[in-house]
Amino acid sequence: MLNYNGRILSKEEVSISPDNRAFKYGDGIFETIKVEHKKVIFAEDHYFRLMASSRMLRMHIAMHFTLEYFEEEILNLVEALKLSNARIRFSVFRKTGGLYTPTTNETDFLIEASELKNALKEPYEIELYKDHYVYAGLLSTIKSTNRLINVIANVFREENGYDNLLLLNEQKRLAEATNGNIFLVKGTTIMTPALTEGCIKGIIRKKIIEQLQKDPNYSIEETEISPFELQKADEVFITNAIIGIQPVTKYRRKTYEVQVSREIGTKLRASALLG
């Protein structure tokens, strides 16, 4: 079952036009959200990122589309599917009409839910993806429905037996992983690519930065990061809304510790449950 514009329907009842703009032009955005024990984790952060992305793409969101409505519609679908823990994809796309120039900026939404599974893995090996680059611009920070580089990178990943790949920007600096943001730990300093490097403006990324800014034991830097820093790091971890924190254990001949990753992950989970 799906939630299409506030109506709970079976997949067979949902009719998406072949002229759908997300299909034709990638003219859509989405949020991947975790629900635990029928609670939408970091609902406010996801909602405001969705609103900011829609404004950047000049989409019009209806006045009734409030934070409360956003959360309620997610939980309506979770309840209909009799789930307690769920992985949610909340897609918003411009209504059908026009070619490159849309005939309207009004939007539709579609919510999908599936059973939440533990996605953490160990050991966990990464490699660089060099065939194509992420553009270091503001549009790259949006979770748009055009994720072509992530798709072909993951085809390459599967063909070569890695657990994840790191994407580079056109300056050949680290941008992000194929499914989340990347952090490097060197002593008490934790680094992550700045938003100007072309990484997704991740919710968990934001939460970890906020957490570390208050932690006297660590300093956090949003900066430019060369791939060579991977060989110098003590730890590396990847973040997204579903896994939270995924520690990396191997990059080429380099092996990593996981102590700091697990410590930060424990604090993040506590903040999610209390938030």
Short mmCIF file of C-alpha atoms in Angstrom, two decimals:
data_model
loop_
_atom_site.label_atom_id
_atom_site.label_comp_id
_atom_site.label_asym_id
_atom_site.label_seq_id
_atom_site.Cartn_x
_atom_site.Cartn_y
_atom_site.Cartn_z
CA MET A 1 0.00 0.00 0.00
CA LEU A 2 1.01 3.59 -0.67
CA ASN A 3 -0.03 7.06 0.46
CA TYR A 4 -0.72 9.16 -2.64
CA ASN A 5 -1.66 12.76 -1.88
CA GLY A 6 -3.18 11.74 1.46
CA ARG A 7 -5.08 8.68 0.22
CA ILE A 8 -4.06 5.17 1.31
CA LEU A 9 -4.22 3.05 -1.82
CA SER A 10 -3.00 -0.31 -3.02
CA LYS A 11 -0.14 -0.22 -5.53
CA GLU A 12 -2.58 -1.33 -8.22
CA GLU A 13 -4.82 1.67 -7.51
CA VAL A 14 -2.03 4.25 -7.83
CA SER A 15 -1.76 5.55 -11.36
CA ILE A 16 1.38 7.54 -12.22
CA SER A 17 1.21 9.22 -15.63
CA PRO A 18 3.92 8.47 -18.22
CA ASP A 19 4.23 12.29 -18.34
CA ASN A 20 5.16 12.40 -14.65
CA ARG A 21 7.88 15.04 -14.34
CA ALA A 22 9.98 13.08 -11.83
CA PHE A 23 10.10 10.26 -14.40
CA LYS A 24 10.73 12.50 -17.41
CA TYR A 25 13.06 15.15 -16.01
CA GLY A 26 14.06 14.14 -12.49
CA ASP A 27 11.80 17.02 -11.38
CA GLY A 28 11.26 15.76 -7.87
CA ILE A 29 12.79 15.46 -4.42
CA PHE A 30 12.57 12.85 -1.67
CA GLU A 31 13.32 12.12 1.95
CA THR A 32 14.40 8.74 3.33
CA ILE A 33 13.07 8.53 6.89
CA LYS A 34 13.24 6.05 9.72
CA VAL A 35 10.23 5.18 11.87
CA GLU A 36 10.94 3.35 15.14
CA HIS A 37 8.20 2.21 17.50
CA LYS A 38 5.74 4.30 15.45
CA LYS A 39 7.82 7.44 15.97
CA VAL A 40 9.12 9.44 13.00
CA ILE A 41 12.81 9.94 13.78
CA PHE A 42 13.99 13.55 13.33
CA ALA A 43 10.66 14.43 11.70
CA GLU A 44 11.16 18.18 12.05
CA ASP A 45 14.58 18.08 10.37
CA HIS A 46 13.28 16.02 7.46
CA TYR A 47 10.28 18.30 7.02
CA PHE A 48 12.29 21.52 6.96
CA ARG A 49 14.86 20.04 4.57
CA LEU A 50 12.00 19.04 2.26
CA MET A 51 10.58 22.58 2.44
CA ALA A 52 13.99 24.17 1.79
CA SER A 53 14.60 21.87 -1.19
CA SER A 54 11.17 22.61 -2.67
CA ARG A 55 11.80 26.36 -2.38
CA MET A 56 15.17 26.00 -4.08
CA LEU A 57 13.48 24.15 -6.96
CA ARG A 58 10.66 26.75 -7.07
CA MET A 59 7.99 24.19 -6.22
CA HIS A 60 4.80 25.27 -4.49
CA ILE A 61 3.79 23.31 -1.39
CA ALA A 62 0.15 23.57 -0.31
CA MET A 63 -0.63 25.62 2.82
CA HIS A 64 -2.07 22.60 4.65
CA PHE A 65 1.23 20.73 4.23
CA THR A 66 2.43 21.45 7.76
CA LEU A 67 4.92 19.53 9.91
CA GLU A 68 1.97 17.89 11.69
CA TYR A 69 0.40 16.87 8.37
CA PHE A 70 3.75 15.51 7.10
CA GLU A 71 4.21 13.35 10.19
CA GLU A 72 0.55 12.25 10.30
CA GLU A 73 0.54 11.07 6.69
CA ILE A 74 3.67 8.98 7.27
CA LEU A 75 2.15 7.34 10.35
CA ASN A 76 -1.18 6.76 8.55
CA LEU A 77 0.65 4.55 6.05
CA VAL A 78 2.71 2.83 8.74
CA GLU A 79 -0.51 2.03 10.61
CA ALA A 80 -2.25 0.77 7.45
CA LEU A 81 0.66 -1.62 6.83
CA LYS A 82 0.65 -2.70 10.50
CA LEU A 83 4.32 -1.78 10.91
CA SER A 84 6.03 -0.55 14.06
CA ASN A 85 9.46 0.07 12.52
CA ALA A 86 9.64 1.23 8.91
CA ARG A 87 11.82 2.68 6.19
CA ILE A 88 9.96 5.57 4.54
CA ARG A 89 10.50 7.22 1.18
CA PHE A 90 8.57 10.49 0.97
CA SER A 91 8.64 11.80 -2.62
CA VAL A 92 7.42 15.20 -3.81
CA PHE A 93 7.24 16.04 -7.50
CA ARG A 94 5.88 18.82 -9.68
CA LYS A 95 2.49 18.07 -11.19
CA THR A 96 2.36 16.76 -14.77
CA GLY A 97 2.54 19.28 -17.58
CA GLY A 98 5.02 21.00 -19.86
CA LEU A 99 8.39 20.09 -21.28
CA TYR A 100 11.48 21.55 -19.61
CA THR A 101 9.26 24.47 -18.65
CA PRO A 102 6.50 23.22 -16.32
CA THR A 103 2.91 24.40 -16.74
CA THR A 104 2.49 24.56 -12.96
CA ASN A 105 4.63 24.60 -9.84
CA GLU A 106 1.99 22.76 -7.78
CA THR A 107 3.10 19.40 -6.39
CA ASP A 108 1.96 15.85 -5.63
CA PHE A 109 3.43 13.51 -3.04
CA LEU A 110 3.86 9.76 -2.70
CA ILE A 111 4.83 7.92 0.48
CA GLU A 112 6.23 4.37 0.42
CA ALA A 113 6.94 2.25 3.50
CA SER A 114 8.75 -1.04 3.99
CA GLU A 115 9.87 -3.08 6.96
CA LEU A 116 12.94 -1.61 8.65
CA LYS A 117 15.92 -3.97 8.73
CA ASN A 118 19.25 -3.65 10.51
CA ALA A 119 21.61 -2.49 7.79
CA LEU A 120 24.87 -2.30 9.78
CA LYS A 121 27.64 -4.52 8.46
CA GLU A 122 31.09 -5.56 9.60
CA PRO A 123 33.67 -5.84 8.08
CA TYR A 124 32.99 -2.93 5.74
CA GLU A 125 35.27 -2.07 2.83
CA ILE A 126 35.20 1.08 0.69
CA GLU A 127 36.90 2.32 -2.48
CA LEU A 128 36.92 5.51 -4.56
CA TYR A 129 34.65 5.89 -7.59
CA LYS A 130 36.47 7.81 -10.34
CA ASP A 131 34.43 7.29 -13.51
CA HIS A 132 32.18 10.31 -12.91
CA TYR A 133 32.18 13.24 -10.51
CA VAL A 134 29.70 15.05 -8.28
CA TYR A 135 29.31 18.73 -9.15
CA ALA A 136 30.32 20.91 -6.20
CA GLY A 137 27.26 23.17 -6.24
CA LEU A 138 24.13 23.82 -4.21
CA LEU A 139 21.93 21.57 -6.36
CA SER A 140 24.07 18.60 -5.30
CA THR A 141 23.05 19.17 -1.67
CA ILE A 142 19.40 18.36 -2.55
CA LYS A 143 17.97 14.83 -2.52
CA SER A 144 16.54 15.04 -6.01
CA THR A 145 15.07 12.10 -7.92
CA ASN A 146 18.00 12.31 -10.33
CA ARG A 147 20.53 9.97 -8.64
CA LEU A 148 22.22 8.60 -11.78
CA ILE A 149 25.79 8.77 -10.49
CA ASN A 150 24.73 6.87 -7.35
CA VAL A 151 23.11 4.17 -9.50
CA ILE A 152 26.05 3.54 -11.82
CA ALA A 153 28.52 3.77 -8.93
CA ASN A 154 26.59 1.04 -7.13
CA VAL A 155 26.63 -1.13 -10.24
CA PHE A 156 30.42 -0.74 -10.22
CA ARG A 157 30.50 -1.45 -6.46
CA GLU A 158 28.55 -4.68 -6.82
CA GLU A 159 30.66 -5.83 -9.78
CA ASN A 160 33.84 -5.34 -7.73
CA GLY A 161 32.71 -6.63 -4.34
CA TYR A 162 32.95 -3.45 -2.23
CA ASP A 163 30.52 -2.45 0.50
CA ASN A 164 30.44 1.21 -0.55
CA LEU A 165 32.13 3.73 -2.81
CA LEU A 166 33.17 7.31 -2.13
CA LEU A 167 32.20 9.91 -4.72
CA LEU A 168 34.57 12.73 -5.68
CA ASN A 169 33.71 16.22 -6.89
CA GLU A 170 35.15 17.78 -10.05
CA GLN A 171 38.13 19.01 -8.00
CA LYS A 172 38.82 15.33 -7.15
CA ARG A 173 38.13 15.91 -3.46
CA LEU A 174 35.89 13.74 -1.28
CA ALA A 175 32.20 14.61 -1.53
CA GLU A 176 30.20 11.72 -0.02
CA ALA A 177 29.49 8.00 -0.13
CA THR A 178 26.97 6.53 -2.57
CA ASN A 179 24.34 6.35 0.19
CA GLY A 180 25.34 8.94 2.76
CA ASN A 181 27.83 11.41 4.17
CA ILE A 182 31.44 10.59 5.05
CA PHE A 183 33.41 11.44 8.21
CA LEU A 184 37.13 10.97 8.94
CA VAL A 185 38.57 10.74 12.47
CA LYS A 186 42.18 11.83 13.15
CA GLY A 187 42.91 11.83 16.87
CA THR A 188 40.34 14.13 18.44
CA THR A 189 39.58 15.93 15.16
CA ILE A 190 36.64 14.78 13.04
CA MET A 191 36.35 16.03 9.47
CA THR A 192 33.54 15.92 6.93
CA PRO A 193 33.28 17.52 3.48
CA ALA A 194 31.73 21.00 3.55
CA LEU A 195 28.39 21.48 1.79
CA THR A 196 30.25 23.54 -0.83
CA GLU A 197 32.03 20.30 -1.83
CA GLY A 198 28.79 18.89 -3.30
CA CYS A 199 27.64 16.50 -0.58
CA ILE A 200 24.02 15.86 0.37
CA LYS A 201 22.80 18.05 3.21
CA GLY A 202 22.24 14.98 5.36
CA ILE A 203 20.06 14.96 8.45
CA ILE A 204 22.39 12.64 10.39
CA ARG A 205 25.36 14.72 9.20
CA LYS A 206 23.67 17.77 10.70
CA LYS A 207 22.90 15.98 13.98
CA ILE A 208 26.45 14.71 14.38
CA ILE A 209 27.93 18.16 13.73
CA GLU A 210 25.58 19.66 16.33
CA GLN A 211 26.51 16.91 18.78
CA LEU A 212 30.27 17.29 18.27
CA GLN A 213 30.13 21.09 18.59
CA LYS A 214 29.00 20.53 22.19
CA ASP A 215 31.48 17.72 22.93
CA PRO A 216 34.67 18.95 24.69
CA ASN A 217 36.50 15.77 23.68
CA TYR A 218 36.35 16.39 19.92
CA SER A 219 36.58 19.16 17.35
CA ILE A 220 34.59 19.06 14.11
CA GLU A 221 35.72 20.53 10.78
CA GLU A 222 33.58 21.01 7.65
CA THR A 223 36.29 21.34 5.05
CA GLU A 224 37.92 20.27 1.79
CA ILE A 225 39.27 16.72 2.06
CA SER A 226 41.73 15.05 -0.28
CA PRO A 227 41.36 11.29 -0.84
CA PHE A 228 44.92 10.97 0.52
CA GLU A 229 43.51 11.78 3.97
CA LEU A 230 41.85 8.36 3.97
CA GLN A 231 45.25 6.75 4.45
CA LYS A 232 46.03 9.04 7.41
CA ALA A 233 42.70 8.68 9.24
CA ASP A 234 42.29 6.59 12.39
CA GLU A 235 38.62 5.93 11.66
CA VAL A 236 36.15 6.51 8.83
CA PHE A 237 32.38 6.26 9.05
CA ILE A 238 29.37 6.79 6.78
CA THR A 239 26.04 8.25 7.88
CA ASN A 240 22.46 8.26 6.66
CA ALA A 241 18.96 8.33 8.12
CA ILE A 242 18.46 4.56 8.06
CA ILE A 243 21.77 3.14 9.28
CA GLY A 244 22.70 6.07 11.50
CA ILE A 245 26.46 5.46 11.61
CA GLN A 246 28.20 2.73 9.61
CA PRO A 247 31.86 2.26 10.64
CA VAL A 248 34.32 1.54 7.82
CA THR A 249 36.94 -1.11 8.56
CA LYS A 250 39.04 -1.18 5.36
CA TYR A 251 40.19 1.06 2.49
CA ARG A 252 42.78 -0.57 0.23
CA ARG A 253 45.60 -1.64 2.58
CA LYS A 254 44.42 0.60 5.41
CA THR A 255 42.39 -0.85 8.29
CA TYR A 256 40.45 1.34 10.70
CA GLU A 257 39.42 1.28 14.33
CA VAL A 258 35.71 1.68 15.17
CA GLN A 259 35.75 2.96 18.77
CA VAL A 260 34.92 6.62 18.09
CA SER A 261 32.31 5.67 15.47
CA ARG A 262 30.49 3.48 17.97
CA GLU A 263 30.72 6.12 20.71
CA ILE A 264 29.18 8.79 18.47
CA GLY A 265 26.57 6.31 17.26
CA THR A 266 25.46 5.54 20.81
CA LYS A 267 25.01 9.25 21.57
CA LEU A 268 23.17 9.81 18.28
CA ARG A 269 20.72 7.00 18.99
CA ALA A 270 20.05 8.42 22.46
CA SER A 271 19.30 11.85 20.98
CA ALA A 272 16.95 10.30 18.39
CA LEU A 273 14.96 8.47 21.03
CA LEU A 274 14.79 11.50 23.32
CA GLY A 275 14.18 14.07 20.57
#
